[in-house]
Amino acid sequence: MSLISTAAPLRRRLLVPALAALSLFTAVVPAAGSAQAHQAGLRCPHSACGSLTVGTPSLAPPATEPCTAKEQVVCRIREMTPAERLEARDVRVRYHQLLMDMGRRRCELEKAGASPETVARELVEMRNQAKDIARAGMTREQVEALEQRNREKYGNPLGPTADQLYAKLGSWEQVVESAGRTSASVDGELGLAYKACACAH
């Protein structure tokens, strides 16, 4: 078997763990005005927090044409087989369950009068401790490679610290927003529709 014929399947096998890692460790700068919305006071629900509609990802064969999507992860999903997309969807569902837990905790802290810094630090810690989600489907070698990358980039095998995100984003309010942000484009590719907690807006 040639190297050319084995390269594509090998690359696709790496896409699911890569997608999981990107879900947890990619900070997104929130839209302008989010800090003001945070400071104005946010409505905290008393029971359910967030919702997730789970559908079926595309059953199309792996894409071979150049991808024009703005997000690299979307292009990677389109290169997957239908079975790999289902696996990636299940990993993504676990990620959204984490986001809903984080949303509930954010509501509790804000209702109790916690400062934006306190909220940000706890949410970042919750995300970084969710190692099982980031490592879903990874081999031992892939886990070691991910942790080494994080050590080199952040000095921490789990990912960026709250202080590093603060230095990058400029305020604790923005760290709070970025910790729970998700990509609607990625969700859509995997057949998901996510609605964040009411107090996250």
PDB file of C-alpha atoms in Angstrom:
ATOM      1  CA  MET A   1       0.000   0.000   0.000  1.00  0.00           C
ATOM      2  CA  SER A   2       1.394   3.398  -0.956  1.00  0.00           C
ATOM      3  CA  LEU A   3       2.043   6.279   1.392  1.00  0.00           C
ATOM      4  CA  ILE A   4      -0.453   8.340  -0.601  1.00  0.00           C
ATOM      5  CA  SER A   5      -3.279   5.857  -0.034  1.00  0.00           C
ATOM      6  CA  THR A   6      -2.677   5.684   3.731  1.00  0.00           C
ATOM      7  CA  ALA A   7      -2.147   9.405   4.361  1.00  0.00           C
ATOM      8  CA  ALA A   8      -5.792  10.501   4.092  1.00  0.00           C
ATOM      9  CA  PRO A   9      -7.246   7.893   6.509  1.00  0.00           C
ATOM     10  CA  LEU A  10      -4.479   8.642   9.019  1.00  0.00           C
ATOM     11  CA  ARG A  11      -5.150  12.362   8.787  1.00  0.00           C
ATOM     12  CA  ARG A  12      -8.884  11.832   9.315  1.00  0.00           C
ATOM     13  CA  ARG A  13      -8.257   9.681  12.407  1.00  0.00           C
ATOM     14  CA  LEU A  14      -6.543  12.679  13.964  1.00  0.00           C
ATOM     15  CA  LEU A  15      -9.431  15.060  13.264  1.00  0.00           C
ATOM     16  CA  VAL A  16     -11.761  14.002  16.092  1.00  0.00           C
ATOM     17  CA  PRO A  17      -9.222  14.494  18.901  1.00  0.00           C
ATOM     18  CA  ALA A  18      -8.065  17.702  17.266  1.00  0.00           C
ATOM     19  CA  LEU A  19     -11.656  18.956  17.180  1.00  0.00           C
ATOM     20  CA  ALA A  20     -12.099  18.135  20.866  1.00  0.00           C
ATOM     21  CA  ALA A  21      -8.925  19.971  21.788  1.00  0.00           C
ATOM     22  CA  LEU A  22      -9.905  23.022  19.766  1.00  0.00           C
ATOM     23  CA  SER A  23     -13.298  23.071  21.479  1.00  0.00           C
ATOM     24  CA  LEU A  24     -11.729  23.538  24.877  1.00  0.00           C
ATOM     25  CA  PHE A  25      -8.569  25.490  24.296  1.00  0.00           C
ATOM     26  CA  THR A  26      -9.442  28.108  21.677  1.00  0.00           C
ATOM     27  CA  ALA A  27     -10.382  31.451  23.211  1.00  0.00           C
ATOM     28  CA  VAL A  28     -12.729  33.632  21.156  1.00  0.00           C
ATOM     29  CA  VAL A  29     -12.845  37.397  21.582  1.00  0.00           C
ATOM     30  CA  PRO A  30     -16.448  38.340  22.471  1.00  0.00           C
ATOM     31  CA  ALA A  31     -18.453  40.932  20.628  1.00  0.00           C
ATOM     32  CA  ALA A  32     -18.143  44.577  21.565  1.00  0.00           C
ATOM     33  CA  GLY A  33     -20.418  45.643  24.378  1.00  0.00           C
ATOM     34  CA  SER A  34     -20.419  42.324  26.235  1.00  0.00           C
ATOM     35  CA  ALA A  35     -18.641  43.830  29.235  1.00  0.00           C
ATOM     36  CA  GLN A  36     -21.306  46.516  29.524  1.00  0.00           C
ATOM     37  CA  ALA A  37     -24.031  43.883  29.331  1.00  0.00           C
ATOM     38  CA  HIS A  38     -22.303  41.917  32.075  1.00  0.00           C
ATOM     39  CA  GLN A  39     -22.023  44.940  34.348  1.00  0.00           C
ATOM     40  CA  ALA A  40     -25.665  45.910  33.795  1.00  0.00           C
ATOM     41  CA  GLY A  41     -26.876  42.774  35.577  1.00  0.00           C
ATOM     42  CA  LEU A  42     -27.827  39.428  34.051  1.00  0.00           C
ATOM     43  CA  ARG A  43     -30.937  37.335  34.515  1.00  0.00           C
ATOM     44  CA  CYS A  44     -30.223  34.008  36.202  1.00  0.00           C
ATOM     45  CA  PRO A  45     -32.662  31.134  35.612  1.00  0.00           C
ATOM     46  CA  HIS A  46     -33.758  29.058  38.576  1.00  0.00           C
ATOM     47  CA  SER A  47     -33.710  25.623  36.912  1.00  0.00           C
ATOM     48  CA  ALA A  48     -32.623  24.554  33.446  1.00  0.00           C
ATOM     49  CA  CYS A  49     -29.688  26.361  31.918  1.00  0.00           C
ATOM     50  CA  GLY A  50     -29.041  26.178  28.197  1.00  0.00           C
ATOM     51  CA  SER A  51     -30.398  23.725  25.656  1.00  0.00           C
ATOM     52  CA  LEU A  52     -28.958  21.484  22.963  1.00  0.00           C
ATOM     53  CA  THR A  53     -30.793  20.011  19.982  1.00  0.00           C
ATOM     54  CA  VAL A  54     -29.007  16.938  18.631  1.00  0.00           C
ATOM     55  CA  GLY A  55     -29.503  16.003  14.989  1.00  0.00           C
ATOM     56  CA  THR A  56     -27.623  13.949  12.409  1.00  0.00           C
ATOM     57  CA  PRO A  57     -24.421  15.263  10.809  1.00  0.00           C
ATOM     58  CA  SER A  58     -24.017  15.263   7.050  1.00  0.00           C
ATOM     59  CA  LEU A  59     -23.850  11.800   5.483  1.00  0.00           C
ATOM     60  CA  ALA A  60     -21.855  13.107   2.518  1.00  0.00           C
ATOM     61  CA  PRO A  61     -18.538  11.396   1.737  1.00  0.00           C
ATOM     62  CA  PRO A  62     -15.313  13.147   2.777  1.00  0.00           C
ATOM     63  CA  ALA A  63     -14.878  16.390   0.871  1.00  0.00           C
ATOM     64  CA  THR A  64     -12.122  16.511  -1.707  1.00  0.00           C
ATOM     65  CA  GLU A  65     -12.726  19.996  -3.101  1.00  0.00           C
ATOM     66  CA  PRO A  66     -10.985  23.068  -1.622  1.00  0.00           C
ATOM     67  CA  CYS A  67     -12.817  24.324   1.466  1.00  0.00           C
ATOM     68  CA  THR A  68     -13.934  27.957   1.550  1.00  0.00           C
ATOM     69  CA  ALA A  69     -15.316  27.957   5.112  1.00  0.00           C
ATOM     70  CA  LYS A  70     -13.937  30.674   7.383  1.00  0.00           C
ATOM     71  CA  GLU A  71     -13.307  28.261  10.273  1.00  0.00           C
ATOM     72  CA  GLN A  72     -10.607  25.636   9.818  1.00  0.00           C
ATOM     73  CA  VAL A  73     -12.460  23.182  12.044  1.00  0.00           C
ATOM     74  CA  VAL A  74     -15.442  23.250   9.665  1.00  0.00           C
ATOM     75  CA  CYS A  75     -13.135  22.236   6.826  1.00  0.00           C
ATOM     76  CA  ARG A  76     -11.770  19.395   8.933  1.00  0.00           C
ATOM     77  CA  ILE A  77     -15.265  18.121   9.691  1.00  0.00           C
ATOM     78  CA  ARG A  78     -16.102  18.093   5.990  1.00  0.00           C
ATOM     79  CA  GLU A  79     -13.041  15.902   5.381  1.00  0.00           C
ATOM     80  CA  MET A  80     -14.378  13.274   7.805  1.00  0.00           C
ATOM     81  CA  THR A  81     -16.330  10.164   6.913  1.00  0.00           C
ATOM     82  CA  PRO A  82     -19.972  10.044   8.111  1.00  0.00           C
ATOM     83  CA  ALA A  83     -18.953   7.670  10.930  1.00  0.00           C
ATOM     84  CA  GLU A  84     -16.209  10.042  12.048  1.00  0.00           C
ATOM     85  CA  ARG A  85     -18.665  12.949  12.041  1.00  0.00           C
ATOM     86  CA  LEU A  86     -20.968  10.986  14.340  1.00  0.00           C
ATOM     87  CA  GLU A  87     -18.057  10.385  16.710  1.00  0.00           C
ATOM     88  CA  ALA A  88     -17.117  14.062  16.571  1.00  0.00           C
ATOM     89  CA  ARG A  89     -20.743  15.017  17.248  1.00  0.00           C
ATOM     90  CA  ASP A  90     -20.800  12.872  20.389  1.00  0.00           C
ATOM     91  CA  VAL A  91     -17.602  14.536  21.626  1.00  0.00           C
ATOM     92  CA  ARG A  92     -19.136  17.930  20.874  1.00  0.00           C
ATOM     93  CA  VAL A  93     -22.279  17.003  22.837  1.00  0.00           C
ATOM     94  CA  ARG A  94     -20.111  16.324  25.885  1.00  0.00           C
ATOM     95  CA  TYR A  95     -18.467  19.704  25.385  1.00  0.00           C
ATOM     96  CA  HIS A  96     -21.860  21.424  25.367  1.00  0.00           C
ATOM     97  CA  GLN A  97     -22.851  19.589  28.527  1.00  0.00           C
ATOM     98  CA  LEU A  98     -19.764  21.139  30.097  1.00  0.00           C
ATOM     99  CA  LEU A  99     -20.799  24.566  28.779  1.00  0.00           C
ATOM    100  CA  MET A 100     -24.216  24.172  30.386  1.00  0.00           C
ATOM    101  CA  ASP A 101     -22.602  23.225  33.703  1.00  0.00           C
ATOM    102  CA  MET A 102     -20.375  26.281  33.384  1.00  0.00           C
ATOM    103  CA  GLY A 103     -23.391  28.442  32.573  1.00  0.00           C
ATOM    104  CA  ARG A 104     -25.231  27.262  35.667  1.00  0.00           C
ATOM    105  CA  ARG A 105     -22.189  27.941  37.813  1.00  0.00           C
ATOM    106  CA  ARG A 106     -21.760  31.385  36.278  1.00  0.00           C
ATOM    107  CA  CYS A 107     -25.371  32.212  37.118  1.00  0.00           C
ATOM    108  CA  GLU A 108     -24.922  31.043  40.694  1.00  0.00           C
ATOM    109  CA  LEU A 109     -21.770  33.088  41.196  1.00  0.00           C
ATOM    110  CA  GLU A 110     -23.170  36.246  39.627  1.00  0.00           C
ATOM    111  CA  LYS A 111     -26.398  35.959  41.607  1.00  0.00           C
ATOM    112  CA  ALA A 112     -24.284  35.706  44.765  1.00  0.00           C
ATOM    113  CA  GLY A 113     -22.442  38.902  43.810  1.00  0.00           C
ATOM    114  CA  ALA A 114     -19.096  37.377  42.808  1.00  0.00           C
ATOM    115  CA  SER A 115     -16.681  39.643  40.957  1.00  0.00           C
ATOM    116  CA  PRO A 116     -15.979  39.106  37.239  1.00  0.00           C
ATOM    117  CA  GLU A 117     -12.473  37.935  38.159  1.00  0.00           C
ATOM    118  CA  THR A 118     -13.823  35.294  40.538  1.00  0.00           C
ATOM    119  CA  VAL A 119     -16.293  34.054  37.924  1.00  0.00           C
ATOM    120  CA  ALA A 120     -13.635  33.996  35.207  1.00  0.00           C
ATOM    121  CA  ARG A 121     -11.128  32.055  37.283  1.00  0.00           C
ATOM    122  CA  GLU A 122     -13.643  29.377  38.227  1.00  0.00           C
ATOM    123  CA  LEU A 123     -14.966  28.923  34.680  1.00  0.00           C
ATOM    124  CA  VAL A 124     -11.485  28.658  33.173  1.00  0.00           C
ATOM    125  CA  GLU A 125     -10.562  26.096  35.820  1.00  0.00           C
ATOM    126  CA  MET A 126     -13.714  24.071  35.047  1.00  0.00           C
ATOM    127  CA  ARG A 127     -12.853  24.057  31.359  1.00  0.00           C
ATOM    128  CA  ASN A 128      -9.205  23.151  31.831  1.00  0.00           C
ATOM    129  CA  GLN A 129     -10.043  20.324  34.218  1.00  0.00           C
ATOM    130  CA  ALA A 130     -12.337  18.693  31.644  1.00  0.00           C
ATOM    131  CA  LYS A 131      -9.434  16.622  30.345  1.00  0.00           C
ATOM    132  CA  ASP A 132     -11.632  13.678  29.402  1.00  0.00           C
ATOM    133  CA  ILE A 133     -13.440  15.747  26.760  1.00  0.00           C
ATOM    134  CA  ALA A 134     -10.290  17.165  25.192  1.00  0.00           C
ATOM    135  CA  ARG A 135      -8.700  13.728  25.122  1.00  0.00           C
ATOM    136  CA  ALA A 136     -11.664  11.748  23.797  1.00  0.00           C
ATOM    137  CA  GLY A 137     -10.474   9.384  21.073  1.00  0.00           C
ATOM    138  CA  MET A 138      -6.810  10.272  21.553  1.00  0.00           C
ATOM    139  CA  THR A 139      -3.990   7.785  21.776  1.00  0.00           C
ATOM    140  CA  ARG A 140      -1.435   8.079  24.556  1.00  0.00           C
ATOM    141  CA  GLU A 141       1.016   9.596  22.083  1.00  0.00           C
ATOM    142  CA  GLN A 142      -1.529  12.213  20.977  1.00  0.00           C
ATOM    143  CA  VAL A 143      -2.283  13.146  24.599  1.00  0.00           C
ATOM    144  CA  GLU A 144       1.418  13.589  25.269  1.00  0.00           C
ATOM    145  CA  ALA A 145       1.777  15.737  22.151  1.00  0.00           C
ATOM    146  CA  LEU A 146      -1.171  17.936  23.187  1.00  0.00           C
ATOM    147  CA  GLU A 147       0.168  18.389  26.700  1.00  0.00           C
ATOM    148  CA  GLN A 148       3.636  19.202  25.382  1.00  0.00           C
ATOM    149  CA  ARG A 149       2.154  21.832  23.051  1.00  0.00           C
ATOM    150  CA  ASN A 150       0.257  23.362  25.966  1.00  0.00           C
ATOM    151  CA  ARG A 151       3.383  23.388  28.132  1.00  0.00           C
ATOM    152  CA  GLU A 152       5.353  25.147  25.412  1.00  0.00           C
ATOM    153  CA  LYS A 153       2.620  27.685  24.682  1.00  0.00           C
ATOM    154  CA  TYR A 154       1.108  28.234  28.136  1.00  0.00           C
ATOM    155  CA  GLY A 155       3.479  26.593  30.630  1.00  0.00           C
ATOM    156  CA  ASN A 156       0.543  24.390  31.659  1.00  0.00           C
ATOM    157  CA  PRO A 157      -0.362  20.935  30.249  1.00  0.00           C
ATOM    158  CA  LEU A 158      -4.089  21.676  30.597  1.00  0.00           C
ATOM    159  CA  GLY A 159      -4.164  24.871  28.548  1.00  0.00           C
ATOM    160  CA  PRO A 160      -4.199  28.652  29.147  1.00  0.00           C
ATOM    161  CA  THR A 161      -4.652  29.974  32.656  1.00  0.00           C
ATOM    162  CA  ALA A 162      -7.137  32.679  33.602  1.00  0.00           C
ATOM    163  CA  ASP A 163      -4.299  35.195  33.914  1.00  0.00           C
ATOM    164  CA  GLN A 164      -3.026  34.374  30.417  1.00  0.00           C
ATOM    165  CA  LEU A 165      -6.512  34.844  28.977  1.00  0.00           C
ATOM    166  CA  TYR A 166      -6.869  38.133  30.861  1.00  0.00           C
ATOM    167  CA  ALA A 167      -3.592  39.358  29.360  1.00  0.00           C
ATOM    168  CA  LYS A 168      -4.819  38.395  25.885  1.00  0.00           C
ATOM    169  CA  LEU A 169      -8.414  39.632  26.089  1.00  0.00           C
ATOM    170  CA  GLY A 170      -7.999  42.685  28.310  1.00  0.00           C
ATOM    171  CA  SER A 171     -10.747  42.277  30.917  1.00  0.00           C
ATOM    172  CA  TRP A 172     -12.213  39.665  33.240  1.00  0.00           C
ATOM    173  CA  GLU A 173     -15.637  40.184  31.650  1.00  0.00           C
ATOM    174  CA  GLN A 174     -14.246  39.103  28.302  1.00  0.00           C
ATOM    175  CA  VAL A 175     -12.556  36.078  29.871  1.00  0.00           C
ATOM    176  CA  VAL A 176     -15.962  35.055  31.264  1.00  0.00           C
ATOM    177  CA  GLU A 177     -17.580  35.429  27.845  1.00  0.00           C
ATOM    178  CA  SER A 178     -14.851  33.547  25.995  1.00  0.00           C
ATOM    179  CA  ALA A 179     -14.844  30.646  28.462  1.00  0.00           C
ATOM    180  CA  GLY A 180     -18.379  29.677  27.505  1.00  0.00           C
ATOM    181  CA  ARG A 181     -18.438  30.671  23.851  1.00  0.00           C
ATOM    182  CA  THR A 182     -19.068  28.123  21.103  1.00  0.00           C
ATOM    183  CA  SER A 183     -19.108  28.109  17.306  1.00  0.00           C
ATOM    184  CA  ALA A 184     -22.513  27.892  15.644  1.00  0.00           C
ATOM    185  CA  SER A 185     -20.801  26.957  12.366  1.00  0.00           C
ATOM    186  CA  VAL A 186     -19.066  23.945  13.909  1.00  0.00           C
ATOM    187  CA  ASP A 187     -22.265  22.937  15.697  1.00  0.00           C
ATOM    188  CA  GLY A 188     -24.234  23.144  12.463  1.00  0.00           C
ATOM    189  CA  GLU A 189     -21.763  20.918  10.623  1.00  0.00           C
ATOM    190  CA  LEU A 190     -22.299  18.262  13.288  1.00  0.00           C
ATOM    191  CA  GLY A 191     -26.096  18.518  13.380  1.00  0.00           C
ATOM    192  CA  LEU A 192     -26.262  20.464  16.646  1.00  0.00           C
ATOM    193  CA  ALA A 193     -28.105  23.608  17.713  1.00  0.00           C
ATOM    194  CA  TYR A 194     -27.024  25.119  21.039  1.00  0.00           C
ATOM    195  CA  LYS A 195     -28.687  27.849  23.078  1.00  0.00           C
ATOM    196  CA  ALA A 196     -26.640  29.277  25.933  1.00  0.00           C
ATOM    197  CA  CYS A 197     -27.897  30.001  29.432  1.00  0.00           C
ATOM    198  CA  ALA A 198     -30.055  33.100  29.718  1.00  0.00           C
ATOM    199  CA  CYS A 199     -27.593  34.678  32.129  1.00  0.00           C
ATOM    200  CA  ALA A 200     -24.824  34.364  29.523  1.00  0.00           C
ATOM    201  CA  HIS A 201     -26.360  37.170  27.464  1.00  0.00           C
TER     202      HIS A 201
END
